[in-house]
Amino acid sequence: MGADKIEQLIGQMTLTEKLGQMSMLAASLVVTGPVGPGDPVTLVREGRVGGILNTWGYDEIREAQRVALEETRLKIPLYFSVDVLHGHRTIYPIPLAEACAFDRDLWLRTAAESADEATRDGIHMTFAPMLDVCRDPRWGRICECAGEDAYVNAEYARAKVTGFQNTNDDPHRRLAGVAKHFVAYGAVTAGRDYAEVDISRRALHEVYLPPFKAAVDAGVMGVMPSFTDVAGIAMTAHRGLLHDLLRVKWGFKGVIISDYNAIGELIAHGVAQDMVEAAVLALKAGIDIDMMSGAYEQGLPVALERGLVTMQEIDTAVRRILHMKGAMGLFENPLRGLQQEMPGPDTIPSHRTSARDAARRSLVLIKNEDNLLPVANDVRRIAIIGPLADAQSEMMGPWCMAGDEHQAIGILQGLRESLRAQEITHVPGSGIDDAADPSEIAKAVAAAQASELVVLCLGENRQHTGEAASRTLPRPFACQMELAKAIFETGKPVLLILATSRPWILPDWMVSAPRAILIALFGGTEAGRAIGDVVAGDYNPSGRLCISWPYRTGQIPVHYGMRGTGRPHDPNNGFSTNFLDAPIGPRWGFGDGLSYSQFELGEAYVSKPTIGADESVDVSIDITNGGARAGEATLFMFTHDPVALATRPLLELKDFRKAELAPGQRATVTFRLHASQLHYPDFNMEPRLDNGRINIFVGASARRADQKCVTIEVQQTA
Ligand code: NOJ
C-alpha cells in the first residue's frame, strides 16, 4: 500500500480505530464459547487491536485475520508477533550458546530458518534479537544475549536482523525483527531483573548502544525499550534516547513497541500519576505501540481533550504502523505465507540437520586432561549420571514458545546414538533442585564404580532461566553438589557436562576433580546429538566462550574489557588493584575453549606501520594445525590504545575469524583494521581518534599468553 493510500486510510479512521492500531494484544481468537465485551474477538471486531502477540498456527491466524478483514469497518489486517528468539518450532541453541560459535554465517542461517518456520505459522514479527550486553550471570536473561562484548553483540545483531528480514528469497518468509531491550537492560543492579540501571554515559555509548546501532544500520523494523530506567529516566518514557538519539540522530524509521505492560508500569516507576500521564510520556518519547497495558486506549483520548498530546502525534504513530503493515505485504496478502502443514524439525529435515550443526559449534570444551575426550575405543562401560542426562525438555532453554520438547534430543539419547560400541548405563542420581536422596546417590555411585568412564550431566532447568530468574548465587543446586562429590570420590575418570543457561560459580573441587569439562549451554532440539558428536569425536569442538565464568560472585562484573586503573593489577604489588581472596580474572574467560587439534601461531605482522584517518591496515598471522585431526580455529583481533583522552579498556575486540585447517596445514589469517574502528567517545560522546601508537593483539583468546602483539602508529594529517 502506497503512502497516499495510507494517508487516505488515516483520514477515515476514528480515534478509537487509531488507538486500536497502536495497541497490541496477547490473545487467541479461536472461539469455543460465547464472547462478551472486552473479549479479544469483540476488540478486534471493534477495530481496537492492531496486532496480536503469542498466537500462531493455521487455525488461529486464519480466524483472527478473518475477523479483522470481514468484520471490522476499515478491514485493516492484523500483524502477529511472537518471541522467536532461538528458533520457532526447530529450536537452536540459546543465544549465549550460539554466540560461542563466533560464526556470523551460522547466526544468519539459523535466523533465516527460524523466519521460514515462523512465517509458515503465520507470524510476521519476532521480538528479537535481544542485544543487551551483559556481564552478570546473576541475571537470568543473560542467556538471551550474545555475551559480554559489545562488538560480538553488534555482529550478532547484524547477522540476526539480516537473517530474519532479508535473507529468504520468498518475501513471505521474511520476519520483521525487533531489537530489544533498548538499552542497558543487561546492567540491572546486582543482576536483579527489572531493577534500576545506573551506568555512566561512557558505558552507555561504548558498551550498550553499539549493538542497537548495528541493528538499526542493518534495517531492523522495530525497537523495544527496556522495562527499566537508565539513571532515573524510565526507558519507556526516555525521549532523549528514543527520540533524540534513536529517531533523530540514528535515523530509525521503524516502529517502537513498548515491552509488555511497560507503559502502564510508568505509574509504578513513579513518573506518571495515572494512565493518562503514562500514555503522554510514552507517546512523547516516541513509542508507537502499546503492548498490553491499555494505557494508549484509556489515556490518550483524555490527553487529547486536555491538549497534552496532538492528533498529529497520534497520526505519526499510526502512519508508522500502517507503513510497517505495508512493508510486511499484509494489505495485498493478509495471510502471507501461512500454511496448514506444521513447519518444524520433522517436516523440514534440513532444519534438524542445521540445528545439530549449530548446537555442536556452540559447545565449549574447557578442560580435557590427558585427552579424555574423544572417548577412546577401548573404553567399554560408560555410566551416564545426573539430572540433566535424560532431560530433553530442558535442552530447549527459555523462550521456545512453539518448540515441541518431544522432538528434542537429550544427552542420554545423543550419547547412545554416538557411542554405539559402548555399554551404557544410566542413573539420574538426583533431581535438578530437589532434596538430595541418599539412596539415589548410592545407585549412581554403584553405576559409576561399575564403569570405566562417568559422564556426569549437571545443570539447570529451563524455568531457572530467562525473565524473572535472577539468582544471587548461580551455581549447582545442593543435591547436584552432593551427587557430584559422591561420584568424584569413586576416583573414576569423569567428564562433567554443564547444561546451563549462564555461567555458573563453581566450587574449586568441581573443576579440579573431573578430567574433562564440556560447557553445553542449552543447545535446543538437537542438543543431545551435538554433545554425542563431540564426545565420540565425530566433531572436533570449536566453540569459544563469549562470556567469562567468574570464580566468585563477588568478582562480578568480571570480563575481559576492564580498564587498567592508575594502579594496574600486579601480583607482586599489594597496592595494585586486586582481591585478597580471589584472582582478579575469571576462572574461564572470553575466547577460552579447546579443540582436539593443536593450533600454533606465528608472529603477527602488519601491511604498513602507520595509518591515516581514512585508511586501513591489514593485520596478518600464520596459523598451523599441529595436531592429528582437522579442526577449526577461532582468532580474535583486539586493540589497546595506551594514551588517550579517556582511559581505554586493556583490550577491545575489533574482529574475529575462523580458520579450518587439515592436520599439518598452515594458513595466513588476515584482518583488515580501519582507522574508524579505533575511534572512541570523547567527553561529549562524539567519536575521536588520536595520533599515536596502537597495540594490536591477535590470538586465540583474551588471555595475553595466547596472543601475539604488533603495533601501528595513527598519523592524521592536519
Ligand atoms: C517481556 C519481555 O521482556 C520481552 O522480551 C518480550 O518480548 C515480551 N515480554 C513479550 O513476550
Short mmCIF file of C-alpha atoms in Angstrom, two decimals, residues 333-589:
data_model
loop_
_atom_site.label_atom_id
_atom_site.label_comp_id
_atom_site.label_asym_id
_atom_site.label_seq_id
_atom_site.Cartn_x
_atom_site.Cartn_y
_atom_site.Cartn_z
CA ASN A 333 -1.87 -10.74 1.11
CA PRO A 334 -3.13 -10.78 4.69
CA LEU A 335 -2.41 -14.48 5.15
CA ARG A 336 1.03 -14.16 3.51
CA GLY A 337 2.94 -17.42 3.77
CA LEU A 338 0.57 -19.13 6.22
CA GLN A 339 0.42 -22.85 5.59
CA GLN A 340 -1.59 -25.68 7.02
CA GLU A 341 1.22 -28.16 7.49
CA MET A 342 3.08 -27.55 10.73
CA PRO A 343 6.68 -26.49 9.95
CA GLY A 344 9.41 -27.93 12.13
CA PRO A 345 12.19 -30.42 12.65
CA ASP A 346 10.11 -33.32 11.44
CA THR A 347 8.69 -31.65 8.33
CA ILE A 348 11.80 -29.68 7.37
CA PRO A 349 14.63 -32.17 7.96
CA SER A 350 17.28 -29.71 6.79
CA HIS A 351 16.43 -27.57 9.82
CA ARG A 352 17.11 -30.51 12.12
CA THR A 353 20.48 -31.02 10.46
CA SER A 354 21.18 -27.34 10.77
CA ALA A 355 20.18 -27.32 14.45
CA ARG A 356 22.65 -30.15 15.12
CA ASP A 357 25.40 -28.24 13.38
CA ALA A 358 24.52 -25.08 15.33
CA ALA A 359 24.47 -26.95 18.63
CA ARG A 360 27.83 -28.61 18.14
CA ARG A 361 29.50 -25.39 17.04
CA SER A 362 28.20 -23.80 20.25
CA LEU A 363 29.76 -26.33 22.63
CA VAL A 364 32.88 -25.27 24.51
CA LEU A 365 35.34 -27.90 25.68
CA ILE A 366 37.02 -26.17 28.58
CA LYS A 367 39.09 -28.95 30.15
CA ASN A 368 40.43 -32.17 28.62
CA GLU A 369 43.14 -33.64 30.82
CA ASP A 370 45.20 -36.38 29.17
CA ASN A 371 42.84 -36.25 26.20
CA LEU A 372 39.97 -37.93 27.99
CA LEU A 373 37.91 -36.83 25.01
CA PRO A 374 37.13 -38.02 22.47
CA VAL A 375 36.20 -41.25 24.19
CA ALA A 376 38.83 -43.87 23.33
CA ASN A 377 37.74 -47.06 21.61
CA ASP A 378 38.93 -49.24 24.46
CA VAL A 379 36.58 -47.60 26.95
CA ARG A 380 33.80 -50.17 27.11
CA ARG A 381 31.48 -49.33 30.02
CA ILE A 382 30.14 -45.82 30.47
CA ALA A 383 27.84 -44.60 33.25
CA ILE A 384 25.74 -41.58 32.36
CA ILE A 385 24.70 -39.89 35.55
CA GLY A 386 22.99 -36.71 36.65
CA PRO A 387 19.62 -34.99 36.44
CA LEU A 388 20.37 -33.36 33.09
CA ALA A 389 21.27 -36.63 31.35
CA ASP A 390 17.78 -37.54 30.30
CA ALA A 391 16.16 -34.12 30.25
CA GLN A 392 15.20 -33.43 26.67
CA SER A 393 12.78 -30.64 27.54
CA GLU A 394 15.41 -28.66 29.47
CA MET A 395 17.66 -28.68 26.39
CA MET A 396 15.20 -26.31 24.71
CA GLY A 397 16.00 -23.48 27.15
CA PRO A 398 13.72 -20.49 27.70
CA TRP A 399 11.67 -18.72 25.02
CA CYS A 400 10.70 -21.58 22.81
CA MET A 401 7.03 -20.89 22.62
CA ALA A 402 6.18 -23.22 19.74
CA GLY A 403 9.02 -25.71 20.17
CA ASP A 404 7.92 -29.25 20.89
CA GLU A 405 10.02 -30.83 23.62
CA HIS A 406 9.10 -34.29 22.38
CA GLN A 407 11.10 -33.59 19.26
CA ALA A 408 14.20 -32.65 21.27
CA ILE A 409 17.14 -34.99 21.80
CA GLY A 410 18.53 -35.26 25.32
CA ILE A 411 22.13 -36.03 26.22
CA LEU A 412 21.49 -39.69 27.01
CA GLN A 413 19.91 -40.35 23.64
CA GLY A 414 22.64 -38.42 21.85
CA LEU A 415 25.38 -40.41 23.60
CA ARG A 416 23.60 -43.72 22.99
CA GLU A 417 23.49 -42.92 19.29
CA SER A 418 27.11 -41.81 19.03
CA LEU A 419 28.73 -44.36 21.36
CA ARG A 420 27.21 -47.41 19.75
CA ALA A 421 30.06 -49.77 20.61
CA GLN A 422 29.98 -48.99 24.32
CA GLU A 423 27.83 -50.43 27.05
CA ILE A 424 25.88 -47.56 28.58
CA THR A 425 24.10 -47.44 31.93
CA HIS A 426 22.06 -44.51 33.10
CA VAL A 427 21.20 -43.41 36.66
CA PRO A 428 19.93 -39.86 37.37
CA GLY A 429 21.25 -39.81 40.95
CA SER A 430 19.29 -36.68 41.84
CA GLY A 431 16.66 -34.25 40.67
CA ILE A 432 17.63 -30.82 39.40
CA ASP A 433 16.78 -28.89 42.56
CA ASP A 434 15.09 -31.41 44.87
CA ALA A 435 16.38 -32.50 48.26
CA ALA A 436 19.25 -34.96 47.84
CA ASP A 437 18.16 -38.59 48.18
CA PRO A 438 20.97 -40.80 49.59
CA SER A 439 19.51 -43.95 48.05
CA GLU A 440 19.51 -42.37 44.56
CA ILE A 441 23.07 -41.17 45.06
CA ALA A 442 24.07 -44.68 46.16
CA LYS A 443 22.63 -46.12 42.93
CA ALA A 444 24.58 -43.58 40.90
CA VAL A 445 27.79 -44.38 42.80
CA ALA A 446 27.29 -48.10 42.16
CA ALA A 447 26.86 -47.42 38.44
CA ALA A 448 29.98 -45.24 38.45
CA GLN A 449 32.00 -47.92 40.20
CA ALA A 450 30.98 -50.49 37.62
CA SER A 451 32.05 -48.23 34.75
CA GLU A 452 35.30 -47.15 33.15
CA LEU A 453 34.10 -43.62 32.44
CA VAL A 454 31.43 -41.45 34.04
CA VAL A 455 29.59 -38.75 32.13
CA LEU A 456 28.12 -36.51 34.81
CA CYS A 457 25.39 -34.19 33.50
CA LEU A 458 24.60 -31.28 35.80
CA GLY A 459 22.67 -28.12 35.08
CA GLU A 460 19.57 -26.04 35.39
CA ASN A 461 16.00 -26.49 34.37
CA ARG A 462 14.63 -24.04 31.88
CA GLN A 463 12.40 -22.35 34.47
CA HIS A 464 15.56 -21.25 36.28
CA THR A 465 16.49 -19.12 33.31
CA GLY A 466 15.32 -16.16 31.29
CA GLU A 467 12.98 -13.47 32.54
CA ALA A 468 12.38 -13.08 36.28
CA ALA A 469 15.00 -15.74 37.06
CA SER A 470 17.75 -13.86 38.88
CA ARG A 471 19.88 -15.71 41.41
CA THR A 472 22.38 -14.34 43.91
CA LEU A 473 24.45 -17.48 43.57
CA PRO A 474 24.23 -19.03 40.15
CA ARG A 475 25.73 -22.43 40.91
CA PRO A 476 24.73 -26.09 41.04
CA PHE A 477 21.88 -26.86 43.41
CA ALA A 478 22.78 -28.61 46.69
CA CYS A 479 21.52 -32.02 45.58
CA GLN A 480 23.73 -31.88 42.47
CA MET A 481 26.75 -30.89 44.57
CA GLU A 482 26.22 -33.90 46.82
CA LEU A 483 25.85 -36.18 43.85
CA ALA A 484 28.98 -34.77 42.22
CA LYS A 485 31.06 -35.20 45.40
CA ALA A 486 29.99 -38.80 45.73
CA ILE A 487 30.80 -39.53 42.10
CA PHE A 488 34.22 -37.85 42.27
CA GLU A 489 35.04 -39.91 45.37
CA THR A 490 34.80 -43.09 43.30
CA GLY A 491 38.03 -41.98 41.60
CA LYS A 492 36.64 -42.88 38.18
CA PRO A 493 37.50 -40.62 35.27
CA VAL A 494 34.68 -38.13 34.89
CA LEU A 495 33.52 -36.00 32.00
CA LEU A 496 31.43 -33.20 33.52
CA ILE A 497 28.80 -31.75 31.19
CA LEU A 498 27.35 -28.43 32.33
CA ALA A 499 23.93 -27.97 30.74
CA THR A 500 23.09 -24.49 31.96
CA SER A 501 21.84 -21.20 30.61
CA ARG A 502 24.56 -18.99 32.08
CA PRO A 503 27.98 -19.08 33.70
CA TRP A 504 27.95 -20.91 36.99
CA ILE A 505 30.06 -20.07 40.01
CA LEU A 506 31.64 -23.46 40.60
CA PRO A 507 33.41 -24.61 43.74
CA ASP A 508 37.08 -25.31 43.01
CA TRP A 509 36.72 -29.04 43.68
CA MET A 510 34.09 -29.31 41.00
CA VAL A 511 36.59 -28.02 38.46
CA SER A 512 39.66 -29.92 39.63
CA ALA A 513 38.04 -33.36 40.07
CA PRO A 514 36.67 -34.10 36.59
CA ARG A 515 39.19 -34.94 33.89
CA ALA A 516 37.16 -33.17 31.22
CA ILE A 517 34.52 -30.42 31.27
CA LEU A 518 32.18 -29.59 28.43
CA ILE A 519 30.19 -26.35 28.65
CA ALA A 520 26.90 -27.16 26.98
CA LEU A 521 24.66 -24.14 27.39
CA PHE A 522 21.14 -25.22 26.36
CA GLY A 523 21.54 -26.43 22.80
CA GLY A 524 17.96 -26.77 21.54
CA THR A 525 16.27 -29.55 19.59
CA GLU A 526 19.50 -31.33 18.65
CA ALA A 527 21.48 -30.65 21.84
CA GLY A 528 21.98 -34.32 22.73
CA ARG A 529 23.23 -35.38 19.31
CA ALA A 530 25.62 -32.41 19.19
CA ILE A 531 27.09 -33.47 22.53
CA GLY A 532 27.30 -37.05 21.25
CA ASP A 533 29.22 -35.84 18.20
CA VAL A 534 31.84 -34.09 20.33
CA VAL A 535 32.17 -36.81 22.97
CA ALA A 536 32.60 -39.54 20.36
CA GLY A 537 34.97 -37.42 18.28
CA ASP A 538 32.71 -37.14 15.24
CA TYR A 539 33.00 -33.37 15.61
CA ASN A 540 36.12 -31.52 16.70
CA PRO A 541 34.95 -28.88 19.22
CA SER A 542 35.32 -25.31 18.00
CA GLY A 543 33.23 -23.15 20.38
CA ARG A 544 34.89 -20.42 22.46
CA LEU A 545 33.43 -18.62 25.47
CA CYS A 546 31.66 -15.35 24.68
CA ILE A 547 31.20 -14.75 28.40
CA SER A 548 33.51 -15.01 31.40
CA TRP A 549 32.88 -17.59 34.10
CA PRO A 550 33.82 -15.94 37.43
CA TYR A 551 35.46 -17.76 40.32
CA ARG A 552 33.28 -15.99 42.86
CA THR A 553 30.08 -13.98 42.81
CA GLY A 554 32.00 -11.14 44.49
CA GLN A 555 34.08 -10.66 41.33
CA ILE A 556 31.03 -9.72 39.27
CA PRO A 557 31.26 -7.90 36.93
CA VAL A 558 34.36 -9.59 35.61
CA HIS A 559 35.06 -9.51 31.89
CA TYR A 560 37.98 -9.10 29.54
CA GLY A 561 37.36 -5.43 28.70
CA MET A 562 38.27 -3.89 32.04
CA ARG A 563 40.18 -0.61 32.14
CA GLY A 564 43.67 -0.54 33.54
CA THR A 565 43.34 1.85 36.54
CA GLY A 566 46.15 4.01 37.94
CA ARG A 567 47.33 1.01 39.90
CA PRO A 568 47.18 -1.79 37.36
CA HIS A 569 47.00 -5.34 38.62
CA ASP A 570 50.39 -6.64 39.71
CA PRO A 571 50.54 -9.87 41.70
CA ASN A 572 53.74 -8.66 43.38
CA ASN A 573 52.40 -5.33 44.49
CA GLY A 574 49.89 -5.23 47.35
CA PHE A 575 48.86 -1.71 46.40
CA SER A 576 47.65 -2.65 42.96
CA THR A 577 44.08 -3.48 42.01
CA ASN A 578 43.45 -6.91 43.44
CA PHE A 579 41.32 -9.18 45.61
CA LEU A 580 42.78 -10.73 48.75
CA ASP A 581 40.61 -13.81 48.44
CA ALA A 582 40.23 -14.43 44.71
CA PRO A 583 42.11 -13.93 41.48
CA ILE A 584 41.40 -10.75 39.59
CA GLY A 585 40.37 -12.50 36.38
CA PRO A 586 37.65 -15.05 35.72
CA ARG A 587 38.02 -18.81 36.06
CA TRP A 588 37.40 -19.15 32.34
CA GLY A 589 37.50 -16.07 30.18
#
